Amino acid sequence: DQQVKQNSPSLSVQEGRISILNCDYTNSMFDYFLWYKKYPAEGPTFLISISSIKDKNEDGRFTVFLNKSAKHLSLHIVPSQPGDSAVYFCAASAWGGSQGNLIFGKGTKLSVKP
Amino acid sequence: DAGVIQSPRHEVTEMGQEVTLRCKPISGHNSLFWYRQTMMRGLELLIYFNNNVPIDDSGMPEDRFSAKMPNASFSTLKIQPSEPRDSAVYFCASSLTLGTGKSGYTFGSGTRLTVV
């Protein structure tokens, strides 16, 4: 049973436009959500996070939106750049991750075309 | 800071052989995690340690898998005997505390295991 779902395996966007990556979750106990970025042959690297008590968190070109009622979050990248091309993983944890329970989605491969 | 260091980067072995993957967490980090990435299942947690003690190994797929953390700076994941379905990328991650906090875990570059 997948608790964190990324239903789009891939996304292609033109440079300069907005990239929107989506993530759905099923566990209402999740209280922290994180996005990781992964380049080929490298490990995932932390990008941005949001607490369940907020609905938006912004860091430069990256903004994460959380809709708790819909159990949905999204990552917006504006403007998209070719260097943003990577696999993006959504992750979630309950109890602040104190149970070591950071659960990942399967990822969405973003391609930003020049 | 050298980050989380994993070795080897690539491992090709024959079915039935023993495989040992190694991880050096970031100095001062108290929690260590082993993840496996496959196309079918994505990133799944195998086992994690806190202060060198295994806390939850419920993600370990079979008894063929074992993990140890003899000290704060070293952990191993062993597969014995290995099977072709174990082929995957294995990631080690560490964090300052058990909680994810705002910045989650720091991952190593992974070990790509191929069992033929």
mmCIF file with all atom_site columns, N, CA, C and O in Angstrom, chain A residues 72-114:
data_model
loop_
_atom_site.group_PDB
_atom_site.id
_atom_site.type_symbol
_atom_site.label_atom_id
_atom_site.label_alt_id
_atom_site.label_comp_id
_atom_site.label_asym_id
_atom_site.label_entity_id
_atom_site.label_seq_id
_atom_site.pdbx_PDB_ins_code
_atom_site.Cartn_x
_atom_site.Cartn_y
_atom_site.Cartn_z
_atom_site.occupancy
_atom_site.B_iso_or_equiv
_atom_site.pdbx_formal_charge
_atom_site.auth_seq_id
_atom_site.auth_comp_id
_atom_site.auth_asym_id
_atom_site.auth_atom_id
_atom_site.pdbx_PDB_model_num
ATOM 1   N N  . HIS A 1 72  ? -2.866 16.451 -0.504  1.00 0.00 ? 72  HIS A N  1
ATOM 2   C CA . HIS A 1 72  ? -2.137 16.704 -1.746  1.00 0.00 ? 72  HIS A CA 1
ATOM 3   C C  . HIS A 1 72  ? -1.110 17.804 -1.538  1.00 0.00 ? 72  HIS A C  1
ATOM 4   O O  . HIS A 1 72  ? -1.370 18.799 -0.852  1.00 0.00 ? 72  HIS A O  1
ATOM 5   N N  . LEU A 1 73  ? 0.070  17.614 -2.113  1.00 0.00 ? 73  LEU A N  1
ATOM 6   C CA . LEU A 1 73  ? 1.044  18.694 -2.121  1.00 0.00 ? 73  LEU A CA 1
ATOM 7   C C  . LEU A 1 73  ? 1.657  18.804 -3.507  1.00 0.00 ? 73  LEU A C  1
ATOM 8   O O  . LEU A 1 73  ? 1.606  17.849 -4.299  1.00 0.00 ? 73  LEU A O  1
ATOM 9   N N  . SER A 1 74  ? 2.159  19.986 -3.777  1.00 0.00 ? 74  SER A N  1
ATOM 10  C CA . SER A 1 74  ? 2.771  20.210 -5.079  1.00 0.00 ? 74  SER A CA 1
ATOM 11  C C  . SER A 1 74  ? 4.023  21.067 -4.928  1.00 0.00 ? 74  SER A C  1
ATOM 12  O O  . SER A 1 74  ? 4.141  21.860 -3.987  1.00 0.00 ? 74  SER A O  1
ATOM 13  N N  . LEU A 1 75  ? 4.936  20.857 -5.840  1.00 0.00 ? 75  LEU A N  1
ATOM 14  C CA . LEU A 1 75  ? 6.171  21.640 -5.902  1.00 0.00 ? 75  LEU A CA 1
ATOM 15  C C  . LEU A 1 75  ? 6.136  22.456 -7.180  1.00 0.00 ? 75  LEU A C  1
ATOM 16  O O  . LEU A 1 75  ? 5.964  21.897 -8.268  1.00 0.00 ? 75  LEU A O  1
ATOM 17  N N  . HIS A 1 76  ? 6.278  23.772 -7.041  1.00 0.00 ? 76  HIS A N  1
ATOM 18  C CA . HIS A 1 76  ? 6.309  24.662 -8.179  1.00 0.00 ? 76  HIS A CA 1
ATOM 19  C C  . HIS A 1 76  ? 7.729  25.188 -8.370  1.00 0.00 ? 76  HIS A C  1
ATOM 20  O O  . HIS A 1 76  ? 8.352  25.643 -7.401  1.00 0.00 ? 76  HIS A O  1
ATOM 21  N N  . ILE A 1 77  ? 8.198  25.139 -9.589  1.00 0.00 ? 77  ILE A N  1
ATOM 22  C CA . ILE A 1 77  ? 9.519  25.673 -9.915  1.00 0.00 ? 77  ILE A CA 1
ATOM 23  C C  . ILE A 1 77  ? 9.316  26.766 -10.969 1.00 0.00 ? 77  ILE A C  1
ATOM 24  O O  . ILE A 1 77  ? 8.823  26.494 -12.069 1.00 0.00 ? 77  ILE A O  1
ATOM 25  N N  . VAL A 1 78  ? 9.651  27.997 -10.578 1.00 0.00 ? 78  VAL A N  1
ATOM 26  C CA . VAL A 1 78  ? 9.453  29.118 -11.491 1.00 0.00 ? 78  VAL A CA 1
ATOM 27  C C  . VAL A 1 78  ? 10.642 30.095 -11.407 1.00 0.00 ? 78  VAL A C  1
ATOM 28  O O  . VAL A 1 78  ? 10.931 30.567 -10.299 1.00 0.00 ? 78  VAL A O  1
ATOM 29  N N  . PRO A 1 79  ? 11.304 30.443 -12.505 1.00 0.00 ? 79  PRO A N  1
ATOM 30  C CA . PRO A 1 79  ? 11.157 29.788 -13.798 1.00 0.00 ? 79  PRO A CA 1
ATOM 31  C C  . PRO A 1 79  ? 11.993 28.508 -13.853 1.00 0.00 ? 79  PRO A C  1
ATOM 32  O O  . PRO A 1 79  ? 13.000 28.391 -13.171 1.00 0.00 ? 79  PRO A O  1
ATOM 33  N N  . SER A 1 80  ? 11.587 27.574 -14.655 1.00 0.00 ? 80  SER A N  1
ATOM 34  C CA . SER A 1 80  ? 12.331 26.324 -14.790 1.00 0.00 ? 80  SER A CA 1
ATOM 35  C C  . SER A 1 80  ? 13.604 26.554 -15.597 1.00 0.00 ? 80  SER A C  1
ATOM 36  O O  . SER A 1 80  ? 13.628 27.347 -16.550 1.00 0.00 ? 80  SER A O  1
ATOM 37  N N  . GLN A 1 81  ? 14.649 25.848 -15.201 1.00 0.00 ? 81  GLN A N  1
ATOM 38  C CA . GLN A 1 81  ? 15.939 25.951 -15.883 1.00 0.00 ? 81  GLN A CA 1
ATOM 39  C C  . GLN A 1 81  ? 16.404 24.557 -16.285 1.00 0.00 ? 81  GLN A C  1
ATOM 40  O O  . GLN A 1 81  ? 16.047 23.568 -15.630 1.00 0.00 ? 81  GLN A O  1
ATOM 41  N N  . PRO A 1 82  ? 17.209 24.449 -17.335 1.00 0.00 ? 82  PRO A N  1
ATOM 42  C CA . PRO A 1 82  ? 17.701 23.121 -17.748 1.00 0.00 ? 82  PRO A CA 1
ATOM 43  C C  . PRO A 1 82  ? 18.382 22.351 -16.618 1.00 0.00 ? 82  PRO A C  1
ATOM 44  O O  . PRO A 1 82  ? 18.272 21.131 -16.543 1.00 0.00 ? 82  PRO A O  1
ATOM 45  N N  . GLY A 1 83  ? 19.061 23.061 -15.721 1.00 0.00 ? 83  GLY A N  1
ATOM 46  C CA . GLY A 1 83  ? 19.715 22.410 -14.588 1.00 0.00 ? 83  GLY A CA 1
ATOM 47  C C  . GLY A 1 83  ? 18.758 21.810 -13.591 1.00 0.00 ? 83  GLY A C  1
ATOM 48  O O  . GLY A 1 83  ? 19.170 21.050 -12.706 1.00 0.00 ? 83  GLY A O  1
ATOM 49  N N  . ASP A 1 84  ? 17.469 22.122 -13.726 1.00 0.00 ? 84  ASP A N  1
ATOM 50  C CA . ASP A 1 84  ? 16.460 21.530 -12.845 1.00 0.00 ? 84  ASP A CA 1
ATOM 51  C C  . ASP A 1 84  ? 16.076 20.123 -13.302 1.00 0.00 ? 84  ASP A C  1
ATOM 52  O O  . ASP A 1 84  ? 15.348 19.413 -12.601 1.00 0.00 ? 84  ASP A O  1
ATOM 53  N N  . SER A 1 85  ? 16.533 19.725 -14.469 1.00 0.00 ? 85  SER A N  1
ATOM 54  C CA . SER A 1 85  ? 16.219 18.397 -14.985 1.00 0.00 ? 85  SER A CA 1
ATOM 55  C C  . SER A 1 85  ? 16.794 17.338 -14.043 1.00 0.00 ? 85  SER A C  1
ATOM 56  O O  . SER A 1 85  ? 18.011 17.259 -13.849 1.00 0.00 ? 85  SER A O  1
ATOM 57  N N  . ALA A 1 86  ? 15.910 16.553 -13.458 1.00 0.00 ? 86  ALA A N  1
ATOM 58  C CA . ALA A 1 86  ? 16.298 15.568 -12.447 1.00 0.00 ? 86  ALA A CA 1
ATOM 59  C C  . ALA A 1 86  ? 15.048 14.773 -12.080 1.00 0.00 ? 86  ALA A C  1
ATOM 60  O O  . ALA A 1 86  ? 13.954 15.043 -12.581 1.00 0.00 ? 86  ALA A O  1
ATOM 61  N N  . VAL A 1 87  ? 15.229 13.801 -11.201 1.00 0.00 ? 87  VAL A N  1
ATOM 62  C CA . VAL A 1 87  ? 14.083 13.092 -10.636 1.00 0.00 ? 87  VAL A CA 1
ATOM 63  C C  . VAL A 1 87  ? 13.750 13.741 -9.298  1.00 0.00 ? 87  VAL A C  1
ATOM 64  O O  . VAL A 1 87  ? 14.647 13.960 -8.475  1.00 0.00 ? 87  VAL A O  1
ATOM 65  N N  . TYR A 1 88  ? 12.486 14.046 -9.099  1.00 0.00 ? 88  TYR A N  1
ATOM 66  C CA . TYR A 1 88  ? 12.035 14.691 -7.869  1.00 0.00 ? 88  TYR A CA 1
ATOM 67  C C  . TYR A 1 88  ? 11.205 13.692 -7.055  1.00 0.00 ? 88  TYR A C  1
ATOM 68  O O  . TYR A 1 88  ? 10.247 13.113 -7.552  1.00 0.00 ? 88  TYR A O  1
ATOM 69  N N  . PHE A 1 89  ? 11.615 13.541 -5.805  1.00 0.00 ? 89  PHE A N  1
ATOM 70  C CA . PHE A 1 89  ? 10.918 12.640 -4.900  1.00 0.00 ? 89  PHE A CA 1
ATOM 71  C C  . PHE A 1 89  ? 10.168 13.445 -3.843  1.00 0.00 ? 89  PHE A C  1
ATOM 72  O O  . PHE A 1 89  ? 10.716 14.372 -3.233  1.00 0.00 ? 89  PHE A O  1
ATOM 73  N N  . CYS A 1 90  ? 8.944  13.062 -3.612  1.00 0.00 ? 90  CYS A N  1
ATOM 74  C CA . CYS A 1 90  ? 8.156  13.578 -2.512  1.00 0.00 ? 90  CYS A CA 1
ATOM 75  C C  . CYS A 1 90  ? 8.320  12.601 -1.345  1.00 0.00 ? 90  CYS A C  1
ATOM 76  O O  . CYS A 1 90  ? 8.376  11.390 -1.571  1.00 0.00 ? 90  CYS A O  1
ATOM 77  N N  . ALA A 1 91  ? 8.435  13.125 -0.134  1.00 0.00 ? 91  ALA A N  1
ATOM 78  C CA . ALA A 1 91  ? 8.587  12.261 1.035   1.00 0.00 ? 91  ALA A CA 1
ATOM 79  C C  . ALA A 1 91  ? 7.762  12.823 2.184   1.00 0.00 ? 91  ALA A C  1
ATOM 80  O O  . ALA A 1 91  ? 7.514  14.029 2.254   1.00 0.00 ? 91  ALA A O  1
ATOM 81  N N  . ALA A 1 92  ? 7.348  11.951 3.085   1.00 0.00 ? 92  ALA A N  1
ATOM 82  C CA . ALA A 1 92  ? 6.525  12.376 4.212   1.00 0.00 ? 92  ALA A CA 1
ATOM 83  C C  . ALA A 1 92  ? 6.882  11.586 5.453   1.00 0.00 ? 92  ALA A C  1
ATOM 84  O O  . ALA A 1 92  ? 7.325  10.439 5.371   1.00 0.00 ? 92  ALA A O  1
ATOM 85  N N  . SER A 1 93  ? 6.685  12.209 6.604   1.00 0.00 ? 93  SER A N  1
ATOM 86  C CA . SER A 1 93  ? 6.933  11.508 7.864   1.00 0.00 ? 93  SER A CA 1
ATOM 87  C C  . SER A 1 93  ? 5.860  11.873 8.870   1.00 0.00 ? 93  SER A C  1
ATOM 88  O O  . SER A 1 93  ? 5.239  12.938 8.799   1.00 0.00 ? 93  SER A O  1
ATOM 89  N N  . ALA A 1 94  ? 5.648  10.943 9.810   1.00 0.00 ? 94  ALA A N  1
ATOM 90  C CA . ALA A 1 94  ? 4.713  11.182 10.914  1.00 0.00 ? 94  ALA A CA 1
ATOM 91  C C  . ALA A 1 94  ? 5.515  11.388 12.195  1.00 0.00 ? 94  ALA A C  1
ATOM 92  O O  . ALA A 1 94  ? 6.656  10.943 12.298  1.00 0.00 ? 94  ALA A O  1
ATOM 93  N N  . TRP A 1 95  ? 4.950  12.068 13.132  1.00 0.00 ? 95  TRP A N  1
ATOM 94  C CA . TRP A 1 95  ? 5.604  12.361 14.406  1.00 0.00 ? 95  TRP A CA 1
ATOM 95  C C  . TRP A 1 95  ? 6.969  13.007 14.196  1.00 0.00 ? 95  TRP A C  1
ATOM 96  O O  . TRP A 1 95  ? 7.933  12.726 14.915  1.00 0.00 ? 95  TRP A O  1
ATOM 97  N N  . GLY A 1 96  ? 7.039  13.856 13.171  1.00 0.00 ? 96  GLY A N  1
ATOM 98  C CA . GLY A 1 96  ? 8.297  14.537 12.885  1.00 0.00 ? 96  GLY A CA 1
ATOM 99  C C  . GLY A 1 96  ? 9.403  13.603 12.465  1.00 0.00 ? 96  GLY A C  1
ATOM 100 O O  . GLY A 1 96  ? 10.583 13.951 12.498  1.00 0.00 ? 96  GLY A O  1
ATOM 101 N N  . GLY A 1 97  ? 9.042  12.386 12.086  1.00 0.00 ? 97  GLY A N  1
ATOM 102 C CA . GLY A 1 97  ? 10.055 11.428 11.675  1.00 0.00 ? 97  GLY A CA 1
ATOM 103 C C  . GLY A 1 97  ? 10.745 10.759 12.851  1.00 0.00 ? 97  GLY A C  1
ATOM 104 O O  . GLY A 1 97  ? 11.732 10.044 12.675  1.00 0.00 ? 97  GLY A O  1
ATOM 105 N N  . SER A 1 98  ? 10.241 10.934 14.036  1.00 0.00 ? 98  SER A N  1
ATOM 106 C CA . SER A 1 98  ? 10.897 10.379 15.221  1.00 0.00 ? 98  SER A CA 1
ATOM 107 C C  . SER A 1 98  ? 10.890 8.853  15.233  1.00 0.00 ? 98  SER A C  1
ATOM 108 O O  . SER A 1 98  ? 11.600 8.230  16.004  1.00 0.00 ? 98  SER A O  1
ATOM 109 N N  . GLN A 1 99  ? 10.069 8.273  14.366  1.00 0.00 ? 99  GLN A N  1
ATOM 110 C CA . GLN A 1 99  ? 10.046 6.816  14.251  1.00 0.00 ? 99  GLN A CA 1
ATOM 111 C C  . GLN A 1 99  ? 10.903 6.360  13.077  1.00 0.00 ? 99  GLN A C  1
ATOM 112 O O  . GLN A 1 99  ? 10.825 5.202  12.670  1.00 0.00 ? 99  GLN A O  1
ATOM 113 N N  . GLY A 1 100 ? 11.687 7.260  12.536  1.00 0.00 ? 100 GLY A N  1
ATOM 114 C CA . GLY A 1 100 ? 12.533 6.909  11.403  1.00 0.00 ? 100 GLY A CA 1
ATOM 115 C C  . GLY A 1 100 ? 11.721 6.557  10.179  1.00 0.00 ? 100 GLY A C  1
ATOM 116 O O  . GLY A 1 100 ? 12.130 5.750  9.362   1.00 0.00 ? 100 GLY A O  1
ATOM 117 N N  . ASN A 1 101 ? 10.563 7.178  10.059  1.00 0.00 ? 101 ASN A N  1
ATOM 118 C CA . ASN A 1 101 ? 9.625  6.739  9.039   1.00 0.00 ? 101 ASN A CA 1
ATOM 119 C C  . ASN A 1 101 ? 9.457  7.754  7.916   1.00 0.00 ? 101 ASN A C  1
ATOM 120 O O  . ASN A 1 101 ? 8.348  8.184  7.629   1.00 0.00 ? 101 ASN A O  1
ATOM 121 N N  . LEU A 1 102 ? 10.544 8.143  7.281   1.00 0.00 ? 102 LEU A N  1
ATOM 122 C CA . LEU A 1 102 ? 10.465 9.008  6.108   1.00 0.00 ? 102 LEU A CA 1
ATOM 123 C C  . LEU A 1 102 ? 10.135 8.136  4.911   1.00 0.00 ? 102 LEU A C  1
ATOM 124 O O  . LEU A 1 102 ? 10.928 7.283  4.519   1.00 0.00 ? 102 LEU A O  1
ATOM 125 N N  . ILE A 1 103 ? 8.946  8.338  4.352   1.00 0.00 ? 103 ILE A N  1
ATOM 126 C CA . ILE A 1 103 ? 8.452  7.483  3.273   1.00 0.00 ? 103 ILE A CA 1
ATOM 127 C C  . ILE A 1 103 ? 8.444  8.267  1.974   1.00 0.00 ? 103 ILE A C  1
ATOM 128 O O  . ILE A 1 103 ? 7.944  9.386  1.916   1.00 0.00 ? 103 ILE A O  1
ATOM 129 N N  . PHE A 1 104 ? 8.970  7.633  0.935   1.00 0.00 ? 104 PHE A N  1
ATOM 130 C CA . PHE A 1 104 ? 9.146  8.294  -0.353  1.00 0.00 ? 104 PHE A CA 1
ATOM 131 C C  . PHE A 1 104 ? 8.121  7.832  -1.376  1.00 0.00 ? 104 PHE A C  1
ATOM 132 O O  . PHE A 1 104 ? 7.685  6.683  -1.376  1.00 0.00 ? 104 PHE A O  1
ATOM 133 N N  . GLY A 1 105 ? 7.789  8.754  -2.286  1.00 0.00 ? 105 GLY A N  1
ATOM 134 C CA . GLY A 1 105 ? 7.080  8.385  -3.490  1.00 0.00 ? 105 GLY A CA 1
ATOM 135 C C  . GLY A 1 105 ? 8.068  7.807  -4.492  1.00 0.00 ? 105 GLY A C  1
ATOM 136 O O  . GLY A 1 105 ? 9.277  7.757  -4.229  1.00 0.00 ? 105 GLY A O  1
ATOM 137 N N  . LYS A 1 106 ? 7.572  7.381  -5.644  1.00 0.00 ? 106 LYS A N  1
ATOM 138 C CA . LYS A 1 106 ? 8.437  6.729  -6.628  1.00 0.00 ? 106 LYS A CA 1
ATOM 139 C C  . LYS A 1 106 ? 9.180  7.716  -7.512  1.00 0.00 ? 106 LYS A C  1
ATOM 140 O O  . LYS A 1 106 ? 10.040 7.323  -8.276  1.00 0.00 ? 106 LYS A O  1
ATOM 141 N N  . GLY A 1 107 ? 8.827  8.985  -7.411  1.00 0.00 ? 107 GLY A N  1
ATOM 142 C CA . GLY A 1 107 ? 9.575  9.995  -8.149  1.00 0.00 ? 107 GLY A CA 1
ATOM 143 C C  . GLY A 1 107 ? 8.927  10.418 -9.453  1.00 0.00 ? 107 GLY A C  1
ATOM 144 O O  . GLY A 1 107 ? 8.160  9.661  -10.061 1.00 0.00 ? 107 GLY A O  1
ATOM 145 N N  . THR A 1 108 ? 9.233  11.648 -9.864  1.00 0.00 ? 108 THR A N  1
ATOM 146 C CA . THR A 1 108 ? 8.818  12.189 -11.156 1.00 0.00 ? 108 THR A CA 1
ATOM 147 C C  . THR A 1 108 ? 10.054 12.734 -11.848 1.00 0.00 ? 108 THR A C  1
ATOM 148 O O  . THR A 1 108 ? 10.784 13.548 -11.269 1.00 0.00 ? 108 THR A O  1
ATOM 149 N N  . LYS A 1 109 ? 10.284 12.267 -13.063 1.00 0.00 ? 109 LYS A N  1
ATOM 150 C CA . LYS A 1 109 ? 11.445 12.736 -13.818 1.00 0.00 ? 109 LYS A CA 1
ATOM 151 C C  . LYS A 1 109 ? 11.077 14.002 -14.566 1.00 0.00 ? 109 LYS A C  1
ATOM 152 O O  . LYS A 1 109 ? 10.215 13.982 -15.447 1.00 0.00 ? 109 LYS A O  1
ATOM 153 N N  . LEU A 1 110 ? 11.724 15.096 -14.207 1.00 0.00 ? 110 LEU A N  1
ATOM 154 C CA . LEU A 1 110 ? 11.481 16.384 -14.849 1.00 0.00 ? 110 LEU A CA 1
ATOM 155 C C  . LEU A 1 110 ? 12.538 16.643 -15.908 1.00 0.00 ? 110 LEU A C  1
ATOM 156 O O  . LEU A 1 110 ? 13.743 16.528 -15.640 1.00 0.00 ? 110 LEU A O  1
ATOM 157 N N  . SER A 1 111 ? 12.082 16.990 -17.092 1.00 0.00 ? 111 SER A N  1
ATOM 158 C CA . SER A 1 111 ? 12.989 17.388 -18.176 1.00 0.00 ? 111 SER A CA 1
ATOM 159 C C  . SER A 1 111 ? 12.658 18.817 -18.557 1.00 0.00 ? 111 SER A C  1
ATOM 160 O O  . SER A 1 111 ? 11.522 19.110 -18.953 1.00 0.00 ? 111 SER A O  1
ATOM 161 N N  . VAL A 1 112 ? 13.636 19.702 -18.444 1.00 0.00 ? 112 VAL A N  1
ATOM 162 C CA . VAL A 1 112 ? 13.450 21.099 -18.822 1.00 0.00 ? 112 VAL A CA 1
ATOM 163 C C  . VAL A 1 112 ? 14.214 21.335 -20.121 1.00 0.00 ? 112 VAL A C  1
ATOM 164 O O  . VAL A 1 112 ? 15.443 21.226 -20.153 1.00 0.00 ? 112 VAL A O  1
ATOM 165 N N  . LYS A 1 113 ? 13.481 21.660 -21.151 1.00 0.00 ? 113 LYS A N  1
ATOM 166 C CA . LYS A 1 113 ? 14.069 21.788 -22.483 1.00 0.00 ? 113 LYS A CA 1
ATOM 167 C C  . LYS A 1 113 ? 14.433 23.236 -22.785 1.00 0.00 ? 113 LYS A C  1
ATOM 168 O O  . LYS A 1 113 ? 13.629 24.144 -22.550 1.00 0.00 ? 113 LYS A O  1
ATOM 169 N N  . PRO A 1 114 ? 15.643 23.446 -23.298 1.00 0.00 ? 114 PRO A N  1
ATOM 170 C CA . PRO A 1 114 ? 16.083 24.826 -23.609 1.00 0.00 ? 114 PRO A CA 1
ATOM 171 C C  . PRO A 1 114 ? 15.231 25.442 -24.724 1.00 0.00 ? 114 PRO A C  1
ATOM 172 O O  . PRO A 1 114 ? 14.677 24.737 -25.548 1.00 0.00 ? 114 PRO A O  1
#
